[in-house]
Amino acid sequence: MEIKIMKNILDRNQNKANEVRGMLAGKNVIMVNIISSPGAGKTTLLERTCERFGTEFRLGVVEGDVTTDRDAQRLKKYGIPIVVINTEGGCHLDSYSISKVLNFFDLDNLDMLFVENVGNLICPTQFDLGETFKLAVVSTTEGDDKPAKYPMLFREAKAVILNKIDLLPYTNFSLENFRSDLFNLNPGIPLFELSCTGSDGLDSWYKWILEQISNH
Amino acid sequence: MEIKIMKNILDRNQNKANEVRGMLAGKNVIMVNIISSPGAGKTTLLERTCERFGTEFRLGVVEGDVTTDRDAQRLKKYGIPIVVINTEGGCHLDSYSISKVLNFFDLDNLDMLFVENVGNLICPTQFDLGETFKLAVVSTTEGDDKPAKYPMLFREAKAVILNKIDLLPYTNFSLENFRSDLFNLNPGIPLFELSCTGSDGLDSWYKWILEQISNH
């Protein structure tokens, strides 16, 4: 019974996601669904990325949060359009909520729309938003076992950010184990080892984002 | 429609949780439902706690994971009974799964049963397992905004562990902001600021656990 209901919910979500994907393709907008644990650094990644590209390209952000608009407040200074979705206890965004907030953006004048999903490694992976691709963010301080323990996200993502690389010396995180588990799940996936609060490794990330926009 | 179904699921979960709670009370077993983000240090906290109390008291562990038994493998060396629940994509444990695995424990000879829930700050909070109390674990590297952004857990928990206190100097975590947000939600809640990989602050945690067992 519950499985059937869950299937219905997922089917309906998928239909709406397909609609969103088609619409964004028509407008030539890239939508990036950013998924991570709470506190892995999604908002700080967006701060760096908006700093770098906020004037060069037309960016937008959807901030998904259980409650509060704290993340949106942090991004306000970049002068880009931001919409907050408070899920009021919900553990993920879905394609219906995305579909509704797309009206707030001028899609004819947008290159890339970042969606910061709710901090959660599990549920957001199960709900297609109609994104162009998923981006997984994980940080060294969470331990090297995340790809093995939460394989769905790392299998589906188009790229992975390993954040807080500056804290590596203070942890027991094994880069070797992490890479091995990740590439077993998703051979050849682009992996960016960087620090969003410093500058380590950010250039490769910027270069990759530039390629995504240029080749779209 | 979906709201009604969710209500039915939660009601059924609550009934079974009440049954579990009654049964554990009859056996004088304390059940601790440990909830945190992925990688906050739940398993390492259990390692330290089993080291300290594994021979003095009769402990047991239920390991909830989406997939793998990696956490259980880390605890095997303490010689205590451990049962793994793989949720196969599920984002939280529920009282039905707990009810089933209780059969694997000798409840007449158990003082405290730790349940390591799936790494997730949202969904596990919504499903009562029949626990004696919830324990929230959060780490300094996740940022100081977690109580404000995920208030449900911090409102319901009986105590909070702030782990990775040794990494504080390398982060922009404000203890003042964290404590202020936490105590606004839950005035007077016991807060243990500690490092599970070092020894900072662990004594206060051990003392508190001892009190829970002694006063039960």
PDB file of C-alpha atoms in Angstrom, chain A residues 1-2 5 9 12 37-40 42-43 65-68 70-71 74 88-92 116 118-123 126 139 141-146 148-152 164 166-167 170-172 181 197, chain B residues 1-2 5 9 12 37-40 42-43 65-68 70-71 74 88-92 116 118-123 126 139 141-146 148-152 164 166-167 170-172 181 197:
ATOM      1  CA  MET A   1       0.000   0.000   0.000  1.00  0.00           C
ATOM      2  CA  GLU A   2       2.621   2.548   1.083  1.00  0.00           C
ATOM      3  CA  ILE A   5       1.421   5.483  -2.900  1.00  0.00           C
ATOM      4  CA  ILE A   9       4.001  10.435  -5.748  1.00  0.00           C
ATOM      5  CA  ARG A  12       3.623  12.561 -10.581  1.00  0.00           C
ATOM      6  CA  SER A  37      24.519  16.970   3.911  1.00  0.00           C
ATOM      7  CA  PRO A  38      23.703  19.924   6.144  1.00  0.00           C
ATOM      8  CA  GLY A  39      26.780  22.105   6.498  1.00  0.00           C
ATOM      9  CA  ALA A  40      28.881  20.640   3.683  1.00  0.00           C
ATOM     10  CA  LYS A  42      26.595  24.480  -0.588  1.00  0.00           C
ATOM     11  CA  THR A  43      25.949  28.141   0.243  1.00  0.00           C
ATOM     12  CA  ASP A  65      15.359  25.205   3.368  1.00  0.00           C
ATOM     13  CA  VAL A  66      13.216  23.536   6.015  1.00  0.00           C
ATOM     14  CA  THR A  67      12.783  26.929   7.634  1.00  0.00           C
ATOM     15  CA  THR A  68      14.532  30.368   7.698  1.00  0.00           C
ATOM     16  CA  ARG A  70      19.493  32.519   6.256  1.00  0.00           C
ATOM     17  CA  ASP A  71      21.170  31.111   3.141  1.00  0.00           C
ATOM     18  CA  ARG A  74      24.078  35.393   2.618  1.00  0.00           C
ATOM     19  CA  GLU A  88       8.108  23.560   6.530  1.00  0.00           C
ATOM     20  CA  GLY A  89       9.489  20.237   7.690  1.00  0.00           C
ATOM     21  CA  GLY A  90       9.772  18.646   4.246  1.00  0.00           C
ATOM     22  CA  CYS A  91      13.084  16.896   3.670  1.00  0.00           C
ATOM     23  CA  HIS A  92      13.558  17.668  -0.044  1.00  0.00           C
ATOM     24  CA  GLU A 116      20.296  24.608  -3.323  1.00  0.00           C
ATOM     25  CA  VAL A 118      17.488  20.869   1.504  1.00  0.00           C
ATOM     26  CA  GLY A 119      20.550  19.592   3.403  1.00  0.00           C
ATOM     27  CA  ASN A 120      20.043  15.843   3.116  1.00  0.00           C
ATOM     28  CA  LEU A 121      21.950  13.098   1.264  1.00  0.00           C
ATOM     29  CA  ILE A 122      18.970  10.796   0.748  1.00  0.00           C
ATOM     30  CA  CYS A 123      15.517  12.163  -0.127  1.00  0.00           C
ATOM     31  CA  GLN A 126      14.819  10.522  -5.212  1.00  0.00           C
ATOM     32  CA  SER A 139      33.234  17.787   2.824  1.00  0.00           C
ATOM     33  CA  THR A 141      35.105  16.569   7.804  1.00  0.00           C
ATOM     34  CA  GLU A 142      32.144  14.251   7.110  1.00  0.00           C
ATOM     35  CA  GLY A 143      34.446  11.255   6.620  1.00  0.00           C
ATOM     36  CA  ASP A 144      35.550   9.390   3.515  1.00  0.00           C
ATOM     37  CA  ASP A 145      32.729   6.822   3.611  1.00  0.00           C
ATOM     38  CA  LYS A 146      29.926   8.959   2.161  1.00  0.00           C
ATOM     39  CA  ALA A 148      29.771   4.018  -0.095  1.00  0.00           C
ATOM     40  CA  LYS A 149      27.053   4.817   2.433  1.00  0.00           C
ATOM     41  CA  TYR A 150      24.911   7.072   0.194  1.00  0.00           C
ATOM     42  CA  PRO A 151      25.583   5.618  -3.265  1.00  0.00           C
ATOM     43  CA  MET A 152      22.453   6.920  -5.052  1.00  0.00           C
ATOM     44  CA  LYS A 164      36.969  21.742   3.120  1.00  0.00           C
ATOM     45  CA  ASP A 166      42.058  22.696   3.882  1.00  0.00           C
ATOM     46  CA  LEU A 167      40.829  20.733   6.924  1.00  0.00           C
ATOM     47  CA  TYR A 170      43.036  17.592  10.943  1.00  0.00           C
ATOM     48  CA  THR A 171      40.847  14.609  10.004  1.00  0.00           C
ATOM     49  CA  ASN A 172      41.291  10.891   9.386  1.00  0.00           C
ATOM     50  CA  ASP A 181      34.612   4.313  -3.610  1.00  0.00           C
ATOM     51  CA  THR A 197      36.523  29.453   2.380  1.00  0.00           C
TER      52      THR A 197
ATOM     53  CA  MET B   1      -4.611  13.338  -0.062  1.00  0.00           C
ATOM     54  CA  GLU B   2      -0.875  13.023   0.523  1.00  0.00           C
ATOM     55  CA  ILE B   5      -1.696   9.394   3.960  1.00  0.00           C
ATOM     56  CA  ILE B   9       1.691   6.535   8.360  1.00  0.00           C
ATOM     57  CA  ARG B  12       0.565   3.865  12.806  1.00  0.00           C
ATOM     58  CA  SER B  37      23.776  14.756   9.773  1.00  0.00           C
ATOM     59  CA  PRO B  38      25.912  12.264   7.887  1.00  0.00           C
ATOM     60  CA  GLY B  39      29.445  12.354   9.254  1.00  0.00           C
ATOM     61  CA  ALA B  40      28.797  14.326  12.451  1.00  0.00           C
ATOM     62  CA  LYS B  42      27.605   9.265  15.793  1.00  0.00           C
ATOM     63  CA  THR B  43      29.653   6.109  15.328  1.00  0.00           C
ATOM     64  CA  ASP B  65      22.070   2.751   7.480  1.00  0.00           C
ATOM     65  CA  VAL B  66      20.792   3.233   3.959  1.00  0.00           C
ATOM     66  CA  THR B  67      23.171   0.514   2.848  1.00  0.00           C
ATOM     67  CA  THR B  68      26.395  -1.204   4.071  1.00  0.00           C
ATOM     68  CA  ARG B  70      30.411  -0.221   7.834  1.00  0.00           C
ATOM     69  CA  ASP B  71      29.380   1.397  11.106  1.00  0.00           C
ATOM     70  CA  ARG B  74      33.642  -0.393  13.497  1.00  0.00           C
ATOM     71  CA  GLU B  88      17.541   0.320   1.256  1.00  0.00           C
ATOM     72  CA  GLY B  89      17.050   3.960   0.339  1.00  0.00           C
ATOM     73  CA  GLY B  90      14.805   4.869   3.270  1.00  0.00           C
ATOM     74  CA  CYS B  91      15.807   8.096   4.967  1.00  0.00           C
ATOM     75  CA  HIS B  92      14.935   7.201   8.577  1.00  0.00           C
ATOM     76  CA  GLU B 116      22.161   5.087  15.486  1.00  0.00           C
ATOM     77  CA  VAL B 118      20.177   7.161   9.417  1.00  0.00           C
ATOM     78  CA  GLY B 119      22.367  10.267   8.879  1.00  0.00           C
ATOM     79  CA  ASN B 120      19.707  12.937   8.346  1.00  0.00           C
ATOM     80  CA  LEU B 121      18.594  15.938  10.424  1.00  0.00           C
ATOM     81  CA  ILE B 122      14.984  15.966   9.218  1.00  0.00           C
ATOM     82  CA  CYS B 123      13.038  12.729   8.666  1.00  0.00           C
ATOM     83  CA  GLN B 126       9.384  12.853  12.621  1.00  0.00           C
ATOM     84  CA  SER B 139      29.739  19.016  14.674  1.00  0.00           C
ATOM     85  CA  THR B 141      32.487  21.830  10.890  1.00  0.00           C
ATOM     86  CA  GLU B 142      28.798  21.844   9.861  1.00  0.00           C
ATOM     87  CA  GLY B 143      28.399  25.498  10.849  1.00  0.00           C
ATOM     88  CA  ASP B 144      26.718  27.167  13.818  1.00  0.00           C
ATOM     89  CA  ASP B 145      23.334  27.586  12.098  1.00  0.00           C
ATOM     90  CA  LYS B 146      22.040  24.025  12.473  1.00  0.00           C
ATOM     91  CA  ALA B 148      18.066  27.548  13.647  1.00  0.00           C
ATOM     92  CA  LYS B 149      17.776  25.694  10.341  1.00  0.00           C
ATOM     93  CA  TYR B 150      16.647  22.323  11.724  1.00  0.00           C
ATOM     94  CA  PRO B 151      14.734  23.331  14.876  1.00  0.00           C
ATOM     95  CA  MET B 152      12.572  20.212  15.275  1.00  0.00           C
ATOM     96  CA  LYS B 164      34.740  18.086  16.648  1.00  0.00           C
ATOM     97  CA  ASP B 166      39.097  20.403  18.353  1.00  0.00           C
ATOM     98  CA  LEU B 167      38.449  21.717  14.807  1.00  0.00           C
ATOM     99  CA  TYR B 170      39.883  26.136  11.738  1.00  0.00           C
ATOM    100  CA  THR B 171      36.233  27.086  11.155  1.00  0.00           C
ATOM    101  CA  ASN B 172      34.078  30.215  11.335  1.00  0.00           C
ATOM    102  CA  ASP B 181      20.011  29.603  18.937  1.00  0.00           C
ATOM    103  CA  THR B 197      38.583  11.556  18.286  1.00  0.00           C
TER     104      THR B 197
END
